[in-house]
XYZ file of C-alpha atoms in Angstrom:
700
model
C 24.432 23.713 -17.396
C 26.566 26.049 -19.551
C 28.930 24.214 -21.883
C 31.959 25.992 -20.424
C 31.251 24.483 -16.992
C 30.819 20.915 -18.275
C 33.445 18.283 -17.729
C 34.749 16.367 -20.788
C 32.422 13.400 -20.185
C 29.331 15.634 -20.138
C 30.503 17.491 -23.240
C 31.083 14.207 -25.075
C 27.723 12.718 -24.087
C 25.701 15.843 -24.840
C 27.259 15.981 -28.305
C 26.394 12.321 -28.792
C 22.813 12.977 -27.642
C 22.474 15.871 -30.091
C 23.741 13.665 -32.918
C 21.340 10.845 -31.990
C 18.364 13.218 -31.828
C 19.310 14.751 -35.174
C 19.312 11.300 -36.780
C 15.994 10.375 -35.128
C 14.519 13.644 -36.366
C 15.695 12.843 -39.879
C 13.975 9.441 -39.803
C 10.834 11.055 -38.383
C 10.805 13.526 -41.279
C 11.048 10.630 -43.736
C 8.190 8.793 -41.993
C 6.068 11.952 -42.008
C 6.610 12.308 -45.764
C 5.723 8.646 -46.341
C 2.547 9.011 -44.258
C 1.547 11.971 -46.417
C 2.164 9.835 -49.510
C 0.021 7.029 -48.054
C -2.813 9.448 -47.294
C -2.648 10.891 -50.804
C -2.516 7.404 -52.342
C -5.615 6.278 -50.431
C -7.448 9.467 -51.399
C -6.529 9.044 -55.090
C -7.670 5.405 -55.181
C -10.955 6.180 -53.444
C -11.610 8.997 -55.941
C -10.808 6.617 -58.791
C -13.244 4.020 -57.408
C -15.971 6.638 -57.237
C -15.327 8.098 -60.692
C -14.978 4.695 -62.399
C -17.629 2.860 -60.373
C -19.828 2.163 -63.432
C -16.972 0.919 -65.620
C -15.164 -1.296 -63.076
C -15.907 -4.994 -62.927
C -16.140 -6.939 -59.663
C -12.546 -8.223 -59.798
C -11.090 -4.730 -60.335
C -13.121 -3.343 -57.407
C -11.728 -6.070 -55.131
C -8.181 -5.337 -56.332
C -8.509 -1.597 -55.641
C -10.000 -2.215 -52.177
C -7.167 -4.618 -51.359
C -4.652 -2.021 -52.505
C -6.261 0.597 -50.229
C -6.199 -1.845 -47.283
C -2.520 -2.629 -47.882
C -1.677 1.082 -47.937
C -3.620 1.646 -44.702
C -1.768 -1.282 -43.062
C 1.557 0.195 -44.158
C 0.526 3.588 -42.769
C -0.407 2.004 -39.432
C 3.014 0.340 -39.209
C 4.642 3.702 -39.960
C 2.578 5.389 -37.235
C 3.675 2.773 -34.691
C 7.306 3.383 -35.677
C 6.691 7.133 -35.473
C 5.324 6.841 -31.922
C 8.382 4.877 -30.799
C 10.732 7.428 -32.323
C 8.849 10.323 -30.709
C 9.418 8.621 -27.338
C 13.088 8.174 -28.210
C 13.381 11.882 -29.037
C 12.329 12.671 -25.460
C 14.626 10.045 -23.912
C 16.693 8.029 -26.407
C 18.600 5.922 -23.870
C 19.441 5.615 -20.184
C 22.683 3.637 -20.118
C 25.936 2.928 -21.888
C 28.643 0.331 -21.558
C 31.735 -0.171 -23.684
C 32.324 -3.797 -24.639
C 35.353 -5.426 -26.273
C 34.921 -8.989 -27.530
C 37.582 -11.500 -26.554
C 40.497 -11.193 -28.949
C 39.379 -7.765 -30.230
C 41.283 -4.734 -28.880
C 38.489 -2.374 -29.995
C 35.820 -1.419 -27.460
C 32.385 -0.536 -28.877
C 29.984 1.763 -26.989
C 26.571 0.103 -26.502
C 23.727 2.500 -25.648
C 20.628 0.992 -23.998
C 17.131 2.428 -24.339
C 13.473 1.490 -24.222
C 13.422 0.950 -28.014
C 15.873 -0.073 -30.725
C 17.073 2.622 -33.142
C 19.248 2.001 -36.177
C 20.399 4.619 -38.685
C 20.023 2.621 -41.898
C 21.717 5.322 -43.951
C 24.887 5.037 -41.843
C 24.377 1.299 -41.163
C 24.824 1.964 -37.467
C 22.802 0.905 -34.398
C 22.621 3.931 -32.131
C 20.341 2.462 -29.415
C 19.812 -1.165 -28.408
C 16.483 -2.308 -27.020
C 16.819 -3.125 -23.295
C 15.507 -6.626 -24.077
C 18.174 -7.438 -26.686
C 20.618 -10.204 -25.671
C 23.604 -7.845 -25.621
C 21.733 -5.436 -23.303
C 21.588 -8.051 -20.528
C 25.228 -7.249 -19.707
C 24.228 -3.762 -18.568
C 22.202 -5.317 -15.744
C 24.288 -8.396 -14.997
C 27.899 -7.142 -14.971
C 30.026 -4.302 -13.710
C 33.286 -3.326 -15.427
C 35.475 -6.342 -16.100
C 34.873 -9.751 -17.635
C 31.366 -10.190 -19.047
C 29.370 -12.414 -21.382
C 25.965 -12.728 -22.989
C 23.980 -15.379 -24.800
C 23.623 -14.453 -28.466
C 21.708 -16.450 -31.113
C 25.073 -17.787 -32.366
C 26.169 -18.836 -28.862
C 27.838 -17.285 -25.839
C 29.894 -14.142 -26.501
C 32.607 -13.274 -23.980
C 34.572 -10.090 -23.556
C 35.407 -7.140 -21.353
C 33.288 -4.213 -20.182
C 35.649 -1.263 -19.955
C 33.174 1.481 -19.016
C 29.645 1.966 -17.666
C 27.636 5.152 -17.661
C 24.072 6.004 -16.764
C 22.027 8.998 -17.846
C 18.816 10.725 -17.064
C 17.371 12.317 -20.191
C 13.973 13.993 -19.879
C 12.137 15.869 -22.634
C 15.256 15.690 -24.757
C 17.522 17.294 -22.128
C 20.325 15.452 -20.357
C 19.948 16.017 -16.614
C 22.952 14.009 -15.469
C 25.708 11.630 -16.515
C 27.011 9.167 -13.932
C 30.138 7.130 -14.541
C 31.194 4.397 -12.158
C 32.399 0.839 -12.235
C 30.462 -0.497 -9.266
C 26.718 -0.564 -8.449
C 25.878 2.060 -11.023
C 22.216 1.061 -11.159
C 21.908 1.172 -7.356
C 23.075 4.790 -7.277
C 20.510 5.853 -9.844
C 17.843 3.712 -8.182
C 18.315 5.538 -4.878
C 17.911 8.887 -6.615
C 14.854 7.722 -8.584
C 13.140 6.262 -5.520
C 13.528 9.508 -3.600
C 11.530 11.412 -6.229
C 7.782 11.962 -5.986
C 5.567 10.014 -8.360
C 4.984 12.333 -11.306
C 2.407 10.466 -13.322
C -0.675 8.303 -12.966
C -0.059 4.588 -12.619
C 2.936 2.309 -12.602
C 5.988 3.289 -14.665
C 8.622 1.254 -16.442
C 11.782 0.424 -14.479
C 14.153 -0.362 -17.352
C 16.752 2.131 -16.118
C 16.902 0.631 -12.623
C 16.410 -3.124 -13.080
C 18.502 -5.029 -10.540
C 20.487 -8.190 -11.300
C 18.085 -10.610 -9.556
C 15.126 -8.895 -11.205
C 16.788 -9.160 -14.622
C 17.224 -12.927 -14.201
C 13.478 -13.282 -13.580
C 12.520 -11.020 -16.487
C 14.691 -12.957 -18.955
C 13.750 -16.457 -17.759
C 12.232 -17.971 -20.889
C 12.660 -21.628 -19.836
C 10.205 -21.973 -16.940
C 6.758 -23.257 -17.923
C 5.264 -21.758 -14.753
C 7.265 -19.138 -12.867
C 6.076 -18.335 -9.339
C 7.423 -15.038 -7.985
C 7.139 -14.687 -4.205
C 8.042 -11.054 -3.580
C 7.928 -9.012 -0.398
C 6.017 -5.714 -0.248
C 7.720 -3.132 -2.452
C 9.981 -5.626 -4.253
C 8.608 -4.566 -7.646
C 7.184 -8.000 -8.453
C 4.245 -6.708 -10.516
C 6.465 -4.362 -12.495
C 8.970 -7.186 -13.015
C 6.199 -9.494 -14.236
C 5.034 -6.871 -16.757
C 8.603 -6.311 -17.952
C 8.888 -10.092 -18.273
C 5.820 -10.044 -20.538
C 7.428 -7.274 -22.608
C 10.641 -9.324 -22.819
C 8.783 -12.476 -23.924
C 6.932 -10.473 -26.602
C 10.332 -9.306 -27.885
C 12.031 -12.679 -27.522
C 9.259 -14.654 -29.245
C 7.931 -11.931 -31.538
C 7.277 -14.413 -34.360
C 5.030 -16.699 -32.300
C 3.709 -14.521 -29.455
C 1.614 -11.364 -29.655
C -0.039 -9.222 -27.000
C -3.403 -10.798 -27.866
C -1.999 -14.221 -26.871
C -1.442 -13.081 -23.263
C -4.008 -12.672 -20.496
C -3.649 -10.948 -17.114
C -5.844 -11.953 -14.179
C -5.954 -8.880 -11.955
C -7.617 -8.386 -8.558
C -9.779 -5.380 -9.506
C -10.296 -2.742 -12.167
C -8.436 -0.025 -10.240
C -5.318 -2.197 -10.201
C -5.790 -3.087 -13.881
C -5.893 0.613 -14.751
C -2.893 1.320 -12.523
C -0.654 -1.139 -14.392
C -2.235 -0.467 -17.782
C 0.340 2.009 -19.101
C 3.480 -0.070 -18.476
C 3.426 -2.230 -21.609
C 2.472 0.634 -23.974
C 5.306 2.667 -22.430
C 7.635 -0.212 -23.292
C 6.422 -0.144 -26.889
C 4.042 -3.092 -26.661
C 0.313 -3.176 -27.217
C -1.950 -3.445 -24.202
C -2.531 -7.011 -22.996
C -6.086 -8.272 -22.326
C -7.058 -8.311 -18.648
C -9.816 -10.099 -16.765
C -11.009 -10.426 -13.168
C -11.747 -13.750 -11.492
C -15.460 -12.931 -11.202
C -15.769 -12.274 -14.951
C -13.853 -15.472 -15.673
C -16.157 -17.439 -13.340
C -19.324 -16.009 -14.890
C -18.135 -17.010 -18.376
C -17.230 -20.550 -17.294
C -20.682 -20.920 -15.707
C -22.386 -19.529 -18.847
C -23.799 -16.674 -16.718
C -26.296 -19.124 -15.168
C -25.538 -18.339 -11.513
C -25.557 -15.231 -9.352
C -22.737 -15.041 -6.834
C -20.945 -12.832 -4.353
C -17.735 -11.084 -5.453
C -14.385 -11.408 -3.653
C -14.721 -7.732 -2.691
C -18.134 -8.456 -1.117
C -16.762 -11.526 0.663
C -13.925 -9.496 2.191
C -16.316 -6.698 3.196
C -18.595 -9.235 4.908
C -15.648 -10.744 6.784
C -14.561 -7.327 8.035
C -17.979 -5.909 8.859
C -19.622 -8.961 10.455
C -17.981 -11.221 13.007
C -19.687 -14.341 11.601
C -17.740 -17.403 12.748
C -19.873 -19.784 10.641
C -19.117 -17.677 7.531
C -15.376 -17.817 8.308
C -15.615 -21.600 8.792
C -17.336 -22.068 5.416
C -14.652 -20.035 3.646
C -11.764 -21.784 5.403
C -13.181 -25.272 4.700
C -13.444 -24.551 0.959
C -9.928 -23.062 0.860
C -8.295 -26.172 2.359
C -6.262 -28.456 0.031
C -8.277 -31.421 1.379
C -11.489 -29.912 -0.032
C -10.176 -30.329 -3.575
C -9.439 -33.999 -2.896
C -12.944 -34.429 -1.456
C -14.487 -33.055 -4.655
C -12.384 -35.515 -6.671
C -13.560 -38.474 -4.561
C -17.165 -37.285 -4.706
C -17.112 -36.967 -8.511
C -15.744 -40.496 -8.808
C -18.739 -41.780 -6.867
C -21.177 -39.628 -8.863
C -19.648 -40.892 -12.091
C -20.143 -44.491 -11.063
C -23.802 -43.766 -10.230
C -24.450 -41.523 -13.249
C -25.452 -44.308 -15.648
C -27.496 -47.439 -15.122
C -26.919 -49.511 -18.266
C -29.321 -52.195 -19.443
C -29.349 -54.503 -22.443
C -31.109 -53.142 -25.553
C -32.722 -55.167 -28.386
C -34.076 -54.415 -31.809
C -35.476 -57.588 -33.282
C -32.862 -60.265 -32.716
C -30.078 -57.747 -32.533
C -28.669 -57.081 -29.034
C -26.407 -54.393 -27.551
C -25.204 -55.747 -24.198
C -25.300 -53.845 -20.927
C -21.498 -53.799 -20.530
C -21.050 -52.073 -23.906
C -23.188 -49.068 -22.939
C -21.401 -48.764 -19.595
C -17.945 -48.937 -21.177
C -18.680 -46.259 -23.807
C -20.441 -43.990 -21.289
C -17.500 -43.940 -18.882
C -15.029 -43.562 -21.748
C -16.548 -40.155 -22.527
C -16.639 -38.733 -19.002
C -16.212 -34.985 -18.742
C -18.192 -34.435 -21.966
C -21.358 -32.305 -21.928
C -24.448 -34.496 -21.351
C -26.154 -34.144 -24.747
C -22.909 -34.788 -26.597
C -22.100 -37.728 -24.320
C -25.457 -39.387 -25.088
C -24.900 -38.741 -28.808
C -21.532 -40.497 -28.653
C -23.003 -43.554 -26.951
C -25.777 -43.689 -29.589
C -23.198 -43.435 -32.401
C -21.041 -46.179 -30.856
C -24.057 -48.499 -30.445
C -25.133 -47.885 -34.051
C -21.638 -48.687 -35.255
C -21.600 -51.852 -33.100
C -24.868 -53.075 -34.655
C -23.571 -52.285 -38.117
C -20.365 -54.282 -37.547
C -21.820 -57.340 -35.814
C -25.180 -57.607 -37.571
C -24.488 -55.817 -40.857
C -27.587 -53.762 -40.228
C -28.285 -50.043 -40.535
C -30.853 -48.828 -38.028
C -34.095 -47.420 -39.343
C -35.286 -43.999 -38.192
C -37.661 -45.490 -35.614
C -34.999 -47.877 -34.310
C -32.527 -45.031 -33.960
C -35.088 -42.973 -32.041
C -35.824 -45.902 -29.736
C -32.096 -46.433 -29.102
C -31.624 -42.770 -28.211
C -34.580 -42.811 -25.828
C -33.319 -46.005 -24.196
C -29.880 -44.511 -23.567
C -31.391 -41.314 -22.174
C -33.408 -43.440 -19.760
C -30.180 -45.041 -18.520
C -28.801 -41.611 -17.488
C -29.382 -40.699 -13.847
C -29.955 -36.995 -14.267
C -29.099 -34.387 -11.673
C -28.537 -30.649 -12.062
C -25.149 -29.157 -11.341
C -26.551 -27.212 -8.400
C -28.130 -30.394 -6.948
C -24.851 -32.240 -7.393
C -22.950 -29.420 -5.662
C -25.353 -29.302 -2.737
C -25.102 -33.090 -2.555
C -21.330 -32.751 -2.106
C -21.791 -31.311 1.386
C -24.377 -33.938 2.303
C -21.890 -36.581 1.142
C -19.247 -34.876 3.326
C -21.781 -34.941 6.195
C -21.339 -31.164 6.519
C -24.516 -29.713 4.932
C -24.043 -26.514 6.959
C -21.119 -25.561 4.659
C -23.519 -24.736 1.818
C -25.519 -21.607 2.602
C -26.509 -19.482 -0.400
C -28.340 -16.249 0.452
C -31.427 -15.434 -1.604
C -30.335 -17.699 -4.443
C -26.922 -16.007 -4.555
C -23.887 -18.233 -4.036
C -21.138 -17.253 -1.638
C -17.877 -16.430 -3.402
C -16.215 -19.449 -1.736
C -18.646 -21.730 -3.633
C -18.048 -20.359 -7.128
C -14.847 -22.117 -8.157
C -15.668 -25.425 -6.430
C -18.881 -25.362 -8.488
C -16.864 -24.715 -11.669
C -14.442 -27.502 -10.811
C -17.329 -29.912 -10.220
C -18.820 -28.876 -13.570
C -15.487 -29.600 -15.254
C -15.300 -33.057 -13.691
C -18.917 -34.041 -14.326
C -19.950 -32.328 -17.546
C -16.922 -30.791 -19.134
C -16.776 -27.116 -19.926
C -16.524 -24.947 -23.024
C -13.120 -23.284 -22.823
C -13.125 -19.780 -24.356
C -9.436 -19.284 -23.521
C -7.751 -21.984 -25.578
C -5.854 -19.364 -27.572
C -4.052 -17.927 -24.525
C -0.328 -18.697 -24.690
C 0.800 -16.990 -21.482
C -1.167 -16.271 -18.317
C -0.155 -13.694 -15.695
C -1.776 -14.129 -12.264
C -1.263 -11.360 -9.717
C -2.016 -11.455 -5.963
C -1.516 -15.241 -6.005
C -1.965 -15.535 -2.230
C -5.673 -14.691 -2.512
C -6.566 -17.784 -4.546
C -7.406 -21.233 -3.153
C -6.240 -24.700 -4.296
C -9.601 -25.212 -6.036
C -9.163 -21.946 -7.941
C -5.687 -23.018 -9.039
C -7.084 -26.411 -10.098
C -9.610 -24.603 -12.329
C -6.970 -22.232 -13.729
C -4.621 -25.154 -14.393
C -7.279 -26.975 -16.434
C -8.452 -23.898 -18.364
C -4.974 -22.503 -19.012
C -2.487 -25.204 -19.945
C -0.163 -22.502 -21.313
C 2.925 -20.976 -19.693
C 2.266 -18.878 -16.607
C 3.791 -16.160 -14.475
C 2.285 -16.177 -10.973
C 3.177 -13.534 -8.404
C 2.257 -12.337 -4.956
C 3.218 -12.211 -1.305
C 1.874 -14.587 1.326
C 2.277 -11.878 3.992
C -0.083 -9.525 2.138
C -3.267 -11.560 2.223
C -6.306 -9.437 3.064
C -8.270 -12.630 3.692
C -6.312 -15.177 5.775
C -9.091 -17.757 5.394
C -8.358 -18.190 1.678
C -4.642 -17.462 1.473
C -2.197 -19.772 -0.324
C 1.562 -20.036 0.052
C 4.033 -20.359 -2.841
C 4.597 -23.991 -1.813
C 0.861 -24.785 -2.038
C 0.666 -23.088 -5.444
C 3.650 -25.128 -6.669
C 1.730 -28.267 -5.718
C -1.361 -27.051 -7.571
C 0.444 -25.946 -10.743
C 2.691 -28.625 -12.168
C 6.158 -27.910 -13.638
C 6.443 -24.749 -11.537
C 9.677 -22.926 -10.737
C 9.627 -20.685 -7.665
C 11.805 -17.615 -7.091
C 11.952 -15.123 -4.227
C 12.406 -11.366 -4.189
C 13.355 -10.275 -0.680
C 14.615 -6.720 -1.178
C 12.028 -3.965 -0.740
C 12.472 -0.738 -2.707
C 9.192 1.176 -2.340
C 9.179 2.561 1.200
C 11.778 4.475 3.161
C 13.783 2.572 5.772
C 11.755 4.159 8.567
C 8.369 3.198 7.055
C 9.514 -0.353 6.360
C 10.834 -0.873 9.893
C 7.506 0.362 11.248
C 5.605 -2.091 9.013
C 7.916 -4.975 9.934
C 7.237 -4.318 13.598
C 3.548 -4.911 12.828
C 4.185 -8.087 10.830
C 7.770 -9.377 11.118
C 9.361 -10.960 8.054
C 12.986 -12.024 8.611
C 13.448 -12.515 4.853
C 12.634 -8.903 3.955
C 15.622 -6.666 3.318
C 14.676 -2.979 3.418
C 16.584 -0.554 1.214
C 18.396 2.081 3.268
C 16.677 5.131 1.826
C 15.905 7.382 4.748
C 12.976 9.700 5.354
C 10.568 10.894 8.026
C 9.549 8.468 10.754
C 5.887 7.398 10.633
C 3.609 9.465 12.859
C 0.835 7.974 15.035
C -1.753 10.533 16.136
C -4.086 9.493 18.970
C -7.270 11.592 19.067
C -9.933 11.785 21.767
C -12.911 12.011 19.390
C -13.684 11.026 15.757
C -14.140 14.699 14.829
C -10.556 15.398 15.879
C -9.358 12.582 13.617
C -11.320 14.033 10.683
C -9.780 17.461 11.303
C -6.273 15.963 11.557
C -6.700 14.031 8.283
C -8.152 17.142 6.590
C -5.108 19.180 7.691
C -2.821 16.429 6.331
C -4.631 16.580 2.958
C -4.134 20.356 2.816
C -0.420 19.914 3.588
C -0.172 17.275 0.871
C -1.698 19.583 -1.724
C 0.950 22.237 -1.052
C 3.805 19.691 -1.281
C 5.625 18.332 -4.314
C 4.037 14.907 -3.803
C 1.450 13.742 -6.303
C -0.457 10.873 -4.658
C -2.062 10.417 -1.243
C -4.132 7.460 -0.039
C -6.346 7.714 3.031
C -6.849 4.045 3.880
C -9.778 2.788 5.951
C -10.371 -0.751 7.153
C -13.808 -1.382 5.611
C -15.736 0.098 2.701
C -18.390 1.435 5.093
C -15.702 3.202 7.126
C -14.150 4.574 3.932
C -17.510 5.960 2.752
C -18.226 7.508 6.155
C -14.762 9.105 6.332
C -15.048 10.408 2.766
C -18.398 12.033 3.597
C -16.917 13.653 6.717
C -13.965 15.014 4.739
C -16.232 16.440 2.042
C -18.320 18.149 4.737
C -15.228 19.978 6.021
C -14.302 21.069 2.502
C -11.655 18.479 1.573
C -11.497 17.179 -1.982
C -10.786 13.454 -2.226
C -11.988 10.663 -4.486
C -13.659 7.585 -2.973
C -12.742 4.190 -4.438
C -15.055 1.200 -4.131
C -15.588 -2.195 -5.759
C -17.122 -0.548 -8.836
C -14.314 1.985 -9.403
C -12.732 1.518 -12.786
C -9.649 3.728 -12.692
C -6.632 4.865 -10.700
C -5.806 8.539 -10.298
C -3.318 10.755 -8.527
C -4.340 13.331 -5.942
C -6.060 12.347 -2.696
C -8.132 9.176 -2.648
C -10.027 7.349 0.102
C -10.043 3.552 -0.121
C -9.655 0.294 1.797
C -6.471 -1.736 2.251
C -8.098 -4.381 0.049
C -8.348 -1.971 -2.897
C -4.971 -0.350 -2.178
C -3.122 -3.662 -2.373
C -0.661 -3.634 -5.255
C -0.706 0.177 -5.515
C 1.783 2.699 -4.139
C 1.466 6.329 -3.083
C 3.815 9.164 -2.147
C 1.941 9.550 1.135
C -0.399 7.287 3.077
C -2.740 8.081 5.955
C -4.200 5.056 7.755
C -7.460 6.046 9.428
C -8.893 4.817 12.724
C -6.068 2.515 13.785
C -7.835 2.200 17.126
C -7.495 -0.788 19.436
C -11.105 -1.817 18.819
C -10.843 -1.453 15.030
C -7.570 -3.331 14.432
C -7.518 -6.274 16.821
C -7.525 -9.587 14.927
C -4.894 -11.403 12.848
C -6.768 -10.357 9.718
C -6.635 -6.735 10.934
C -2.887 -7.122 11.433
C -2.487 -8.177 7.775
C -4.568 -5.195 6.661
C -2.432 -2.798 8.712
C 0.741 -4.205 7.173
C -0.673 -3.874 3.647
C -1.860 -0.308 4.331
C 1.470 0.867 5.774
C 3.558 -0.685 2.971
C 1.679 1.348 0.319
C 3.616 4.477 1.416
C 6.731 5.531 -0.480
C 7.808 8.675 1.394
C 5.506 9.547 4.288
C 3.192 7.545 6.573
C 0.719 8.894 9.146
C -1.760 6.942 11.262
C -4.736 8.265 13.230
C -6.401 6.490 16.171
C -9.390 7.411 18.317
C -9.127 6.602 22.019
C -6.247 4.132 22.144
C -4.093 2.842 19.294
C -4.120 -0.745 18.068
C -1.928 -3.171 19.972
C -0.372 -4.165 16.659
C 1.292 -0.752 16.312
C 4.921 -0.439 17.479
C 4.374 2.474 19.847
C 4.962 2.832 23.565
C 1.949 4.718 24.865
C 1.820 3.040 28.280
C -1.562 1.497 27.473
C -0.458 -1.815 25.996
C 3.281 -2.361 26.650
C 2.993 -6.074 25.869
C 1.985 -6.233 22.218
C 0.637 -9.556 20.870
C 3.189 -11.653 19.028
């Protein structure tokens, strides 16, 4: 826009932006010069070490090396600051509000950005970090009375103005000034845009008031976020992590946090959010990797992906029954009762003598049960040590080597040994349901893995490699069972953020509600996010007709109505999907998901598309990364992701018929941001809200 056509507000703000960028550039120039000095200093000291290597003593060498290390550390800190400032140059801030403290007639402009920036030469803060206490007012208040919680206490005052900006690549694209719902206006505009990058992006410019309260909640020990599809719960959880890292920067670092994510594609998808917010990447782990570590890699087992594939591809009622039984809250209580009985039978104490010295039967029993949950060898060692001490106290006698050996052998003989696998198999015999344990070829079913770990914890104890974790983030909470939460609760006693949506379970036989999770994780606070932002109004109404949710409030952002294409033959469906991919590639949209029900169907469809000349990437359980463009995947792998366009393949009556299929359809449809198309062969699924005269009475 030419300066002569700008209004006074735009002229003022563009001048302010120029001034801010000039000051950032000045600091960047200073950092660049200091980095050059650091590089030269390191080079000079290394040359000195080489030239004087024969004359330097050991102490001087250590001193020079330490000096080099200190310079390198300082240079690394400068580079981190440089990276933040380079981001600020492209987009220094996104919002402004003018705030006058109570009793002060002056109103100070507060600019909010992703990072803090202070001009030390002028002793002036030009940009406040979005996580700073004062910045909370931007999200929580419109113009008028406002307050925020500062380190010195609550500060009250008056917001006299609010503005929002979009600044991209250093250029101001718009200035919006309003007193009411300023963030909502910008949010609508942002949501209507196509995704322009790979992965999830930060939402600091469009955080809503209820979302802000969740992000800044630093009191809850365990915060459970039940959020509907498209409510931004994962993004909010990541922003909460970024906030906690800022709020507790002296005691919490990125290495102290762990994310449990459903698969590697999802982990890659969310991986750029924290670095974009100026924080280091947080460690991430899948439940299968966690399980293998807790079992010391001693057992082979099915993955959750394989379990879901088996459920979808084989109508095995016995398999479903085994999964459902082990996902029931009662199953956890049965394991507890079983371990109590095993513990009582685990040790058969007898009196032991050496000469006239006696250790009574009751003593061995008491010490043995005192150390329950300790690994077997260590438990025996503790009983031996206690017996030795007892003999020393009562008989003033130190055992000889042979006596000590005999005592150890006697105690070992009192132990009723059983392997963990035997004990686990015995659980189902004790329950009088031996048919619930059915490993295939020595490989455990996924439903058995965490009950086995829990039994190991109760009987033997477990080496915990995660004691240093201070905050745990669990996504897709609905896919974990009470036994899994019992294991997580024992391994991770730290603070937790747990998030998911009970209506988006791809496996109804293992799904948990927020209420069940609250019961499993003590001291939990539960919050709900009911407003959906991802999909257009038309797409969301279509999805809600498949799986009604009276709590979900769809944002009124309008777009094209979803299209259901009914084809006579599979080849016609392939051609229709291929044409849709071609249309996508000529559009301004960046991401398209073609979603199949099962992995076999996805692979078959991908092959058919390749044969007709369509380029698309196939995702499977081994895929390690997310990408834009056209991808073919299952609803299971697409869960948690979002795409500009979605095509759901083969939504035929025979393919989507069960309650589990209904959940998958809902998940698939709610991945779409702007456009949704569905293709059926023969007749469409009865779950779809269409009137084709074939099935007027849809199941409820």
